[in-house]
Short mmCIF file of C-alpha atoms in Angstrom, two decimals:
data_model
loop_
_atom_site.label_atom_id
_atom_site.label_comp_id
_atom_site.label_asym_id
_atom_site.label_seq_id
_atom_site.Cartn_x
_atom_site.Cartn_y
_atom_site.Cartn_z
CA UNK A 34 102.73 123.80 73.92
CA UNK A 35 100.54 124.50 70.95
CA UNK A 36 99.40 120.79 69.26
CA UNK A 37 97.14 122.09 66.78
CA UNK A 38 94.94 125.45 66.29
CA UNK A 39 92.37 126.34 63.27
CA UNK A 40 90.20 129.02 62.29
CA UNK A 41 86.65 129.51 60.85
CA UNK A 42 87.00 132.58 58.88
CA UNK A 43 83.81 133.31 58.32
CA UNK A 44 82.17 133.01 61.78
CA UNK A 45 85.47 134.06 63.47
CA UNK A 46 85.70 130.95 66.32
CA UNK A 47 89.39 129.41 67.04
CA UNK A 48 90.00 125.94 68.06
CA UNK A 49 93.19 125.60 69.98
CA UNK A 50 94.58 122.00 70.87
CA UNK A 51 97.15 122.09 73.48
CA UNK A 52 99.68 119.09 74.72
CA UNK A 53 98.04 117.08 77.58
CA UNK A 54 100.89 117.79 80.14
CA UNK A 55 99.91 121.60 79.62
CA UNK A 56 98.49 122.52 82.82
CA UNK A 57 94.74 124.47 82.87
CA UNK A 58 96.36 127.21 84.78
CA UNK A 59 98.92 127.66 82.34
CA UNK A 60 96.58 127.72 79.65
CA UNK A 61 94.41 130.31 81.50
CA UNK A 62 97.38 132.81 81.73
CA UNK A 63 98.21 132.19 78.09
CA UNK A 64 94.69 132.98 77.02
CA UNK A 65 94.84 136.09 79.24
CA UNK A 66 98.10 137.30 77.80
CA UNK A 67 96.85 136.91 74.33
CA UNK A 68 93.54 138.77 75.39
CA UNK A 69 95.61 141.76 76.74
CA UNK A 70 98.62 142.01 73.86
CA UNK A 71 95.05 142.78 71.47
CA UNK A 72 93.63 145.06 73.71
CA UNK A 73 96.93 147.16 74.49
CA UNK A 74 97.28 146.81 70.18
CA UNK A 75 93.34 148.28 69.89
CA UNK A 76 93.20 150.46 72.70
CA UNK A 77 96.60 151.63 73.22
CA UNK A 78 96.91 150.65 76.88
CA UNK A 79 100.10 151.33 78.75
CA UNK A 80 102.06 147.70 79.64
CA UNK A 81 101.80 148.24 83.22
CA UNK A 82 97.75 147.95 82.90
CA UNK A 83 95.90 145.63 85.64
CA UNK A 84 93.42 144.01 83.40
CA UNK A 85 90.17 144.34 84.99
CA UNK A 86 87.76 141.96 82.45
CA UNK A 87 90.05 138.55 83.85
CA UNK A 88 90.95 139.02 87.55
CA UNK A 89 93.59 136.72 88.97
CA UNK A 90 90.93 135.68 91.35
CA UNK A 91 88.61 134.59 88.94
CA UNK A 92 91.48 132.59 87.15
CA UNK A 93 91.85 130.60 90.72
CA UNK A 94 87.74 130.01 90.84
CA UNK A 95 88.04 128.51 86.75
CA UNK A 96 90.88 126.12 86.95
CA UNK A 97 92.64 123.95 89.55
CA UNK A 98 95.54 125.75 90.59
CA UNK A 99 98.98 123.92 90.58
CA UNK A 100 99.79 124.79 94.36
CA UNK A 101 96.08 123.03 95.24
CA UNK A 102 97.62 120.03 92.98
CA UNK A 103 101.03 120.01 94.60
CA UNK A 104 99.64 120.51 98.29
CA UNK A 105 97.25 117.41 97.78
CA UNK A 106 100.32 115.50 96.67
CA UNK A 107 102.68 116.28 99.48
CA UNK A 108 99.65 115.45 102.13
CA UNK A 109 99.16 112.31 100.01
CA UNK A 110 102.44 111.30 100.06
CA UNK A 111 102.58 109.94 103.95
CA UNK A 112 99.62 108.15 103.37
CA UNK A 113 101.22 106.21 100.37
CA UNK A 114 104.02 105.59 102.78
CA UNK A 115 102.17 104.45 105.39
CA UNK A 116 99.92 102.21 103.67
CA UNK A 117 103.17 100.87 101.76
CA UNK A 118 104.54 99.91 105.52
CA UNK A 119 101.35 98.27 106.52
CA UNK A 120 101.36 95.91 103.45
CA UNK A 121 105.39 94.48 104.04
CA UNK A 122 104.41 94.33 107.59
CA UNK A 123 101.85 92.27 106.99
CA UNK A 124 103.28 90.32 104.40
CA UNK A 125 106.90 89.84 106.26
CA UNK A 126 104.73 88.45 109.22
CA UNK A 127 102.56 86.03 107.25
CA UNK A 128 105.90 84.87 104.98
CA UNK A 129 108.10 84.40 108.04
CA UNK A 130 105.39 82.75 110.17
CA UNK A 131 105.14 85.11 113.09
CA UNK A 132 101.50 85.28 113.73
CA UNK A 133 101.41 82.57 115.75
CA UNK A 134 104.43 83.45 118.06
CA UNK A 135 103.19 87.20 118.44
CA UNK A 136 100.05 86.28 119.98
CA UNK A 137 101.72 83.45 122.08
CA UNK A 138 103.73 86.18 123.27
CA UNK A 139 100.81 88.60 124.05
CA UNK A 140 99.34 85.50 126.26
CA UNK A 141 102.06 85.65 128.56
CA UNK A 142 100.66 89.54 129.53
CA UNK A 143 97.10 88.36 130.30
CA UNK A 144 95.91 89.50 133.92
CA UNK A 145 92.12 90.14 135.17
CA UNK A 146 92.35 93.43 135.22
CA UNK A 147 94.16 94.10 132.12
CA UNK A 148 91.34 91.01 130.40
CA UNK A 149 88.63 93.85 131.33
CA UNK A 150 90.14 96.65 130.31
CA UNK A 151 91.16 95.18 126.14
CA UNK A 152 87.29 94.13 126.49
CA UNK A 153 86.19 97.87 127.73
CA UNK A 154 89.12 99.38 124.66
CA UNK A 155 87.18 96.51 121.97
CA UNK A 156 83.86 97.36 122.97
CA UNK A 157 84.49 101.08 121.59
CA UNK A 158 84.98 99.07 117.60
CA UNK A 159 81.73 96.99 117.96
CA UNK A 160 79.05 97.72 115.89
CA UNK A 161 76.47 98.61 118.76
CA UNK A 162 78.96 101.50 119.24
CA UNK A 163 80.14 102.13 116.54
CA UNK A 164 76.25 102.56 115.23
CA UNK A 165 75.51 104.16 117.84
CA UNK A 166 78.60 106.65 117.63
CA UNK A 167 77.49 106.99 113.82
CA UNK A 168 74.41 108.31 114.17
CA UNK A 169 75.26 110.57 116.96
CA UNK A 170 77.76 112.32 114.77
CA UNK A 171 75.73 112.27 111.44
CA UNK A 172 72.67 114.06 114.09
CA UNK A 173 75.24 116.52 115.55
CA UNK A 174 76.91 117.00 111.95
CA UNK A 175 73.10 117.50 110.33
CA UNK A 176 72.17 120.14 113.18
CA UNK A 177 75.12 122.36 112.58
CA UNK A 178 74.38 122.31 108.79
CA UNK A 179 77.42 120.53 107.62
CA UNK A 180 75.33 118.45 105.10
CA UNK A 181 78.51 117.65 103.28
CA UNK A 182 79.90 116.54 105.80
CA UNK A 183 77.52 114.06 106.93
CA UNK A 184 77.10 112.79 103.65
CA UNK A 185 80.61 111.88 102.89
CA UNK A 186 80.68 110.72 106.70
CA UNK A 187 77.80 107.83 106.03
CA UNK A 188 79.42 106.93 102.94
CA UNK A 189 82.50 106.38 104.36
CA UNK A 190 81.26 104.33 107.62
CA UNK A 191 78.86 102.16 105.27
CA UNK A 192 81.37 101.95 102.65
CA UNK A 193 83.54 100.76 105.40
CA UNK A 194 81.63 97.91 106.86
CA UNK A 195 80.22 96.84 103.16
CA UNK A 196 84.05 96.57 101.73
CA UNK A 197 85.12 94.72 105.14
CA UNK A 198 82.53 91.91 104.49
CA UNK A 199 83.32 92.00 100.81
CA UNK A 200 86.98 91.32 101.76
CA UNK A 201 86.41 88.46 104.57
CA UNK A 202 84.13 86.43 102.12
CA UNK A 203 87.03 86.76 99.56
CA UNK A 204 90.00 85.50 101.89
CA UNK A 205 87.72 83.29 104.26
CA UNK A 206 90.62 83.06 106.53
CA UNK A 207 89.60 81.35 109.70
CA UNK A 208 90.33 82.83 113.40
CA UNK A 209 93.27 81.91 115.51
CA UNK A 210 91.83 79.36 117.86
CA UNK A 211 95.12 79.09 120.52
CA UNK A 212 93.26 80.07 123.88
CA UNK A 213 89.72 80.08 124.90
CA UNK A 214 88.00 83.36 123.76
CA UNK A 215 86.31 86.07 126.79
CA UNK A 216 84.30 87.46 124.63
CA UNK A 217 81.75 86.55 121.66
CA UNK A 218 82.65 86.80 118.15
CA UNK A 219 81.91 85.42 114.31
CA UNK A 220 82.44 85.90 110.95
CA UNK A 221 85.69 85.44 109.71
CA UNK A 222 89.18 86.76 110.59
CA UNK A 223 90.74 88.76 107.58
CA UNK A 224 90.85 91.51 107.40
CA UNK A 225 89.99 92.76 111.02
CA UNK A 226 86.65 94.55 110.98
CA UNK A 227 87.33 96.48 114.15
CA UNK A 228 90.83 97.75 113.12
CA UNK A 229 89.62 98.93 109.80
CA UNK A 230 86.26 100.40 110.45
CA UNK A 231 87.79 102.23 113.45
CA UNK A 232 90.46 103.66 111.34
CA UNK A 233 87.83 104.99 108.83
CA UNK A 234 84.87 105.73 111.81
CA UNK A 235 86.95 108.22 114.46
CA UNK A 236 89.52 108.87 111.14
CA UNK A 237 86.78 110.92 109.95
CA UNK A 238 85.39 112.16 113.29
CA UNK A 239 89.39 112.99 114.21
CA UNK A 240 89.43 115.11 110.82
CA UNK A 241 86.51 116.71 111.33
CA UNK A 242 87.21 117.58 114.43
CA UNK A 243 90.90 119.00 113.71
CA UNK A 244 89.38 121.22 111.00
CA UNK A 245 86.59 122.78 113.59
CA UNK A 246 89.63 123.67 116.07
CA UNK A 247 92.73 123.68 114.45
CA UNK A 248 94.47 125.20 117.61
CA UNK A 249 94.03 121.24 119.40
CA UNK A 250 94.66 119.54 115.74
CA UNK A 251 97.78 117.91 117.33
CA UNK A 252 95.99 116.88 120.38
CA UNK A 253 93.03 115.72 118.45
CA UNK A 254 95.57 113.57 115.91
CA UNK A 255 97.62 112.15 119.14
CA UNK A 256 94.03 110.96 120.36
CA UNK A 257 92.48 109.30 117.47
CA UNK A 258 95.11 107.42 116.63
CA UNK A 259 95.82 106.40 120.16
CA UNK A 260 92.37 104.83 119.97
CA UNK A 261 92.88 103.60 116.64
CA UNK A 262 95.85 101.64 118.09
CA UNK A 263 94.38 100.84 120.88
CA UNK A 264 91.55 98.81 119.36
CA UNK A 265 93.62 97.21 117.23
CA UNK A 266 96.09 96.02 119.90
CA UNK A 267 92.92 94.74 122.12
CA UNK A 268 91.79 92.51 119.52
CA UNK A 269 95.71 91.03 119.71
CA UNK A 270 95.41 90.76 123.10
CA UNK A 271 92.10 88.79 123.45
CA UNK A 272 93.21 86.08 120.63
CA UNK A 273 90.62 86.71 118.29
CA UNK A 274 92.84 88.12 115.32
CA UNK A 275 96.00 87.26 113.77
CA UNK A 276 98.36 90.39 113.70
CA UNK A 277 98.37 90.33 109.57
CA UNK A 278 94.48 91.20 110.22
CA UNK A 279 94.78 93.81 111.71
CA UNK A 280 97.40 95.60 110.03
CA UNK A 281 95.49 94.45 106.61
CA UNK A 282 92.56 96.26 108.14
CA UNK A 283 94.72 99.73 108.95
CA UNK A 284 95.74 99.36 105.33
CA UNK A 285 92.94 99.62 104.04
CA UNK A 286 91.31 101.52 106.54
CA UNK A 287 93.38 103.93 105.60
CA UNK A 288 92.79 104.30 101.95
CA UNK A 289 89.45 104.40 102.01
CA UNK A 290 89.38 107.07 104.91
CA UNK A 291 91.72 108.77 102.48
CA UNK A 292 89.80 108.74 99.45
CA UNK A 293 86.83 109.73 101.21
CA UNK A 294 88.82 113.06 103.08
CA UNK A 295 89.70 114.46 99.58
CA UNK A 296 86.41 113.50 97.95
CA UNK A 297 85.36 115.81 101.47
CA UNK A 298 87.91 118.09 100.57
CA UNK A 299 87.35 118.32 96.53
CA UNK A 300 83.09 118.83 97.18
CA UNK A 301 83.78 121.60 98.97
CA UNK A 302 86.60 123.52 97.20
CA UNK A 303 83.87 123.45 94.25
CA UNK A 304 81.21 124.15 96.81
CA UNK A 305 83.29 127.51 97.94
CA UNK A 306 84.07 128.30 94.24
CA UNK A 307 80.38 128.22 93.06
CA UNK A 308 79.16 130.49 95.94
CA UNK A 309 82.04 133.28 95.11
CA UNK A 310 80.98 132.97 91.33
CA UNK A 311 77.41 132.92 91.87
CA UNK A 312 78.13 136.17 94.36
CA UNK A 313 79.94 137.76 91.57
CA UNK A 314 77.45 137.52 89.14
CA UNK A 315 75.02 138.81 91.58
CA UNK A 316 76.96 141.75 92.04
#
């Protein structure tokens, strides 16, 4: 518990070492018992005594709490998992070769009306949209005050599209070229822009949302990733991506929409906790 203490005897101060696996919390209640066995010693205080000078409340604002720790890792957890499954999808297709047959196979659906619907479903992950769906929500966030929000929002759709570019210089990988394309596109194929900038664009708007009406968060989840999917697939569907793109781009879509939720989430825990100490002091 203890890995080394000393003691300046002539100014009083005590430095106390603990082991690194010690948790803050742990080492907050330790301090606090200490604090009240002297007191009760001094000023005769019966056991049962509520200790008044270190709240359990203020404890909470000071240190991370290990139920905030464990909560974070058991929401974590089926993003690991999912983001595990993308990556042996996508390498099981590319290994065994089935790129090339799964679009084949999506070929055989083509019709006119269904050709103009994938376009209408692909149209809602090109960047005119998609810019134009950014700055909508970063206006709408920025009017209701939820400058925290909108910050981590733009950072998350430009750290998006710059990490996308980043990763299709490095692999280079050039599009599938087995029917004659409907629509207009460039730059290269992996990872799939559209699938991973979607995942991280209405991923963020979906969140959002959930959190402002929690009553419709399964209805809001069941949406979002129904678009989510539903870009991905048309990009499948028109020819213009191999199926290891796309799931590459969910990947990691995903991580980055995660690491930019609990950077959300972290800003505004200590956000909350500086306001209630702030208020205490003021009181």
């Amino acid at each position: 518990m203890i890995f080394q203490a000393s003691a300046n005897h002539l100014t009083g101060n005590v430095l106390v070492l603990f082991q690194p696996d010690f948790s803050p919390n742990a080492i907050a209640w330790l301090l606090q018992n200490i604090v009240l066995d002297y007191t009760r010693v001094h000023k005769q205080l019966p056991p049962s005594s509520a200790p008044e000078f270190i709240p359990s409340k203020s404890l909470s604002r000071v240190v991370l709490s290990d139920t905030t720790v464990n909560q974070w890792r058991s929401q974590l957890i089926p993003v690991a998992a999912a983001f595990s499954a993308l990556s042996l999808g996508a390498a099981l297709l590319h290994i065994n070769g089935l790129d090339t047959s799964i679009l084949l196979t999506l070929q055989k659906l083509h019709t006119p009306l269904l050709d103009r619907l994938m376009v209408g479903i692909t149209s809602l992950g090109e960047p005119p949209l998609l810019i134009l769906s950014c700055l909508t929500w970063e206006a709408l966030l920025l009017y209701r005050r939820r400058r925290l929000q909108a910050t981590i929002f733009g950072m998350a759709a430009v750290g998006a599209i710059s990490l996308n570019y980043l990763l299709k210089e490095l692999f280079v990988r050039a599009r599938p070229a087995l029917w004659d394309y409907i629509i207009n596109v460039n730059h290269y194929s992996f990872p799939s822009g559209h699938a991973m900038v979607s995942m991280v664009v209405y991923g963020c708007m979906g969140y959002s949302l959930s959190k402002e009406f929690p009553q419709w968060r399964s209805q809001i989840f069941t949406l979002t990733v129904t678009l989510i999917l539903a870009i991905g697939f048309s990009r499948l569907y028109l020819g213009v991506h191999w199926p290891t793109d796309v799931i590459a781009g969910y990947a990691v879509g995903l991580v980055w929409l995660t690491a930019c939720v609990v950077n959300q989430a972290c800003q505004a825990s200590k956000s909350a906790e500086l306001k209630t100490e702030l208020g205490g002091v003021l009181v």
